[in-house]
Coordinates of C-alpha atoms in Angstrom, one line a residue:
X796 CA 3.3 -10.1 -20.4
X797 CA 5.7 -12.3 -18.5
X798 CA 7.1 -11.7 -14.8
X799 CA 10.9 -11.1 -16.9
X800 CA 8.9 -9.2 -19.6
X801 CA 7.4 -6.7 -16.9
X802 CA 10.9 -6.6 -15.2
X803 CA 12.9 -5.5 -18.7
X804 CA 9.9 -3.2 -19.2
X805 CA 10.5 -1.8 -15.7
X806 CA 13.6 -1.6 -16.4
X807 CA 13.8 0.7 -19.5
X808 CA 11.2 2.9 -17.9
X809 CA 13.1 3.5 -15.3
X810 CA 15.4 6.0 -16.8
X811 CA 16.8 7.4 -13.0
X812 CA 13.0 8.1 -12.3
X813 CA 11.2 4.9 -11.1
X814 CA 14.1 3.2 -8.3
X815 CA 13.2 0.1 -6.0
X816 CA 10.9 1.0 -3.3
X817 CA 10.1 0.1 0.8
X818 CA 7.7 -1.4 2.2
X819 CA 7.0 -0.1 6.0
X820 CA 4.6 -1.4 8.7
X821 CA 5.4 1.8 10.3
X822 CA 2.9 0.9 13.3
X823 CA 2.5 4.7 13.9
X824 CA 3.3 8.1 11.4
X825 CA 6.0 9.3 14.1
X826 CA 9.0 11.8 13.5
X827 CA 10.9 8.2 13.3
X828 CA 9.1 7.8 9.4
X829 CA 9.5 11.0 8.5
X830 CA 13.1 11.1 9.2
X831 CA 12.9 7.5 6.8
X832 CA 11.1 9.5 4.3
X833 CA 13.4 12.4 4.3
X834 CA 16.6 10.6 4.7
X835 CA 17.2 7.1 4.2
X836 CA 14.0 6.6 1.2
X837 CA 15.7 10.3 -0.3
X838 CA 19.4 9.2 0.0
X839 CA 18.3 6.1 -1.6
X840 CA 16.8 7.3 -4.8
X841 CA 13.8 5.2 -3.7
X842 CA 10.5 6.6 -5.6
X843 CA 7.7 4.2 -3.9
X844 CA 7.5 4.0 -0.2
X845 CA 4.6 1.7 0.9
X846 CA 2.9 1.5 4.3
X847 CA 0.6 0.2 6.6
X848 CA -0.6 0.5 10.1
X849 CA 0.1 4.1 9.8
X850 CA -2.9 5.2 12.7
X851 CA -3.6 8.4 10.7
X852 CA -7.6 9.2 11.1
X853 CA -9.3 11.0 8.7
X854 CA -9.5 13.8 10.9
X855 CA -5.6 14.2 10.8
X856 CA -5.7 13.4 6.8
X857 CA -5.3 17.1 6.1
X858 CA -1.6 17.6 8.6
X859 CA -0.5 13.9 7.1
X860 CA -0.5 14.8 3.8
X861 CA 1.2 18.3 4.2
X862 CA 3.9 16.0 6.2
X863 CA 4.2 14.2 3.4
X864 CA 4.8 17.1 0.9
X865 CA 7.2 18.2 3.1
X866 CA 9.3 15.4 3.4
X867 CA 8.6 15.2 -1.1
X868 CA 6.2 12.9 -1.1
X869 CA 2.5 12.7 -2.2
X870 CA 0.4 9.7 -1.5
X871 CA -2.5 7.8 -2.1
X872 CA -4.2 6.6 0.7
X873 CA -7.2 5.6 3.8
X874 CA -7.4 6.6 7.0
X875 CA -7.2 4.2 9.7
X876 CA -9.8 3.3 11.5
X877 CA -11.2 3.8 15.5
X878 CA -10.4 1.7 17.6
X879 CA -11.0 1.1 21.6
X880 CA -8.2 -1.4 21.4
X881 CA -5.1 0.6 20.2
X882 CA -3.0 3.3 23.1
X883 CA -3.5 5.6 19.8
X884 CA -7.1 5.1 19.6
X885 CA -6.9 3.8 16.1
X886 CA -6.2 0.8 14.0
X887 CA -4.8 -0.2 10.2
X888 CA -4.8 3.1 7.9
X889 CA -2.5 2.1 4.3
X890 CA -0.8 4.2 2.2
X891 CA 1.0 4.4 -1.3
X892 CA 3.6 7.4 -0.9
X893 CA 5.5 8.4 -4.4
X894 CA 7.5 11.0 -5.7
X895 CA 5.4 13.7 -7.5
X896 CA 7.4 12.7 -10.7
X897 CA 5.7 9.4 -11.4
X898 CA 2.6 9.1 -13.5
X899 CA 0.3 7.5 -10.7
X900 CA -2.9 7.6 -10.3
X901 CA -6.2 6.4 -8.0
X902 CA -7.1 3.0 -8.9
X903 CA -10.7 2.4 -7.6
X904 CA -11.7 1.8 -4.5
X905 CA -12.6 -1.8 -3.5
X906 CA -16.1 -1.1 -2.0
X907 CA -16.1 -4.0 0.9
X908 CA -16.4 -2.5 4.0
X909 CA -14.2 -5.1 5.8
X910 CA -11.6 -3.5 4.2
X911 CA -12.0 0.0 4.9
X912 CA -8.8 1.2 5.9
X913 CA -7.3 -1.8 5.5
X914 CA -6.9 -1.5 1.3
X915 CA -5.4 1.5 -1.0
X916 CA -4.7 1.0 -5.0
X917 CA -2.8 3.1 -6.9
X918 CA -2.0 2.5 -11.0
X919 CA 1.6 3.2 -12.1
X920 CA 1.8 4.1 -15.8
X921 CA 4.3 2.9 -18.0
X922 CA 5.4 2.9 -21.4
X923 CA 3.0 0.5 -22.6
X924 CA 1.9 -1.0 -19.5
X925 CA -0.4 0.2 -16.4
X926 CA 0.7 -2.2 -13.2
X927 CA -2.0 -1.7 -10.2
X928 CA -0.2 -1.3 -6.3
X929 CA -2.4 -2.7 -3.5
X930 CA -1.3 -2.0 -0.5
X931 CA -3.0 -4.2 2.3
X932 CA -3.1 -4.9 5.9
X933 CA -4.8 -7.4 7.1
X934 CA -6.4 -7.7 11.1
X935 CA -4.0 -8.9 13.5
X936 CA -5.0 -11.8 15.9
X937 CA -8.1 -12.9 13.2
X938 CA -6.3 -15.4 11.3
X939 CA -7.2 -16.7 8.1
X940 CA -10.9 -17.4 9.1
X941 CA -11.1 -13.9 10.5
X942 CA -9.3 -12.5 7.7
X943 CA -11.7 -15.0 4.8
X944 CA -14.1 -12.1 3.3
X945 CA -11.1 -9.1 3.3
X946 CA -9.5 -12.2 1.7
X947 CA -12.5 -13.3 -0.9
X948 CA -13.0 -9.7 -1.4
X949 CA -9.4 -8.7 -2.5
X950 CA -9.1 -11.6 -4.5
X951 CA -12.2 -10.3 -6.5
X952 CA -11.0 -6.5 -6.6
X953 CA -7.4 -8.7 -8.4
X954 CA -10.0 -10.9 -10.5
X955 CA -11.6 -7.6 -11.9
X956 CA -8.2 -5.9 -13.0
X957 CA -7.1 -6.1 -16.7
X958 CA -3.2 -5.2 -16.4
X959 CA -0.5 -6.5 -14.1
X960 CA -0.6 -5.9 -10.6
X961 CA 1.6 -5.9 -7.2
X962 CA 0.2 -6.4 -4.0
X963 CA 1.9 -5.6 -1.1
X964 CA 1.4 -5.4 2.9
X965 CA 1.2 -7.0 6.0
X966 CA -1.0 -9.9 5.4
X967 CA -0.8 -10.6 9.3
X968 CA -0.9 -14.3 8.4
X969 CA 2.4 -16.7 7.9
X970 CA 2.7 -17.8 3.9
X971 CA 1.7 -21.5 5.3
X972 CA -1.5 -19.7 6.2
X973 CA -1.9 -17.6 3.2
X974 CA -1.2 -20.7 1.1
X975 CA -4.0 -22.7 3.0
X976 CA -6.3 -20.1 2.0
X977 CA -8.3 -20.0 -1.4
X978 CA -6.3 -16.9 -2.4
X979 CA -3.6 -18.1 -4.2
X980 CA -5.8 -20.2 -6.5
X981 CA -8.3 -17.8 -7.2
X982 CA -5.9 -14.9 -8.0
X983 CA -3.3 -17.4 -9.5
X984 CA -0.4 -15.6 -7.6

């Protein structure tokens, strides 16, 4: 299907349920987001909000979620990871936040370890059509060589998909970098 063919199809699906959605390097899940999620995401009829860097450990999974719920939201998502770095104590965490309304599901999981964290995939079903979300987040400070097997490895998860997909994040790289990276040629985005 073609990039106008997926947009038409979009399109007619959308019926007032599926709206444009955010992206959000939120850099921490603070009252600030939730406000977002409750006011400006709600006001806008927006039914995808994606983020990253949102420093929410596993052990805190349980009290982000219910925040979530409360604001009308479920998501999809990985804890972030520890970190002696970070003034939270924590690093990277993704998430795909949607309203309960859409037919979304958990795409699988990408089974490199240098992206734990780092990677969540959700599919969105359509009439017709199944379109995979990646949300990313790539390290900060590594560059592309210190970013080359979460790169190689993503690019493999993409290779490996049958349907459409979308993938969206903080790449931590400029697109000059990305480009000088195999990624674009082996995902043929």
């Amino acid at each position: 299907m073609s990039v106008e063919g997926l947009a038409q199809q979009l399109e007619e699906d959308r019926v007032g349920s599926i709206a444009p959605g955010y992206f959000v390097n939120c850099t921490s899940f603070t009252d600030t987001v939730k406000s977002f999620l409750t006011e400006s995401a709600a006001t806008d009829a927006h039914s995808l909000v994606c983020l990253a860097e949102h420093h929410q450990p596993y052990w805190r999974f349980k009290q982000f979620r219910k925040d979530l719920k409360k604001c009308g939201w479920a998501a999809i998502a990985a804890p972030a990871l520890a970190s002696p770095k970070s003034e939270t104590g924590t690093q990277a965490g993704v998430a795909i936040c949607y309203r309960p309304h859409l037919d979304i599901g958990q795409a699988p999981p990408i089974g490199a370890t240098c992206l734990e964290g780092r990677f969540v995939a959700a599919h969105l079903r359509l009439k017709g059509n199944t379109i995979t979300i990646i949300v990313i987040y790539l390290e900060t400070g590594a560059g592309t060589s210190g970013n080359a097997d979460r790169l190689r490895e993503l690019a493999a998860y993409v290779l490996a998909l049958s349907g459409p997909w979308i993938i969206i994040g903080d790449w931590n790289l400029t697109p000059a970098e990305l480009a000088s990276t195999p990624f674009l040629t082996w995902t043929g985005g």
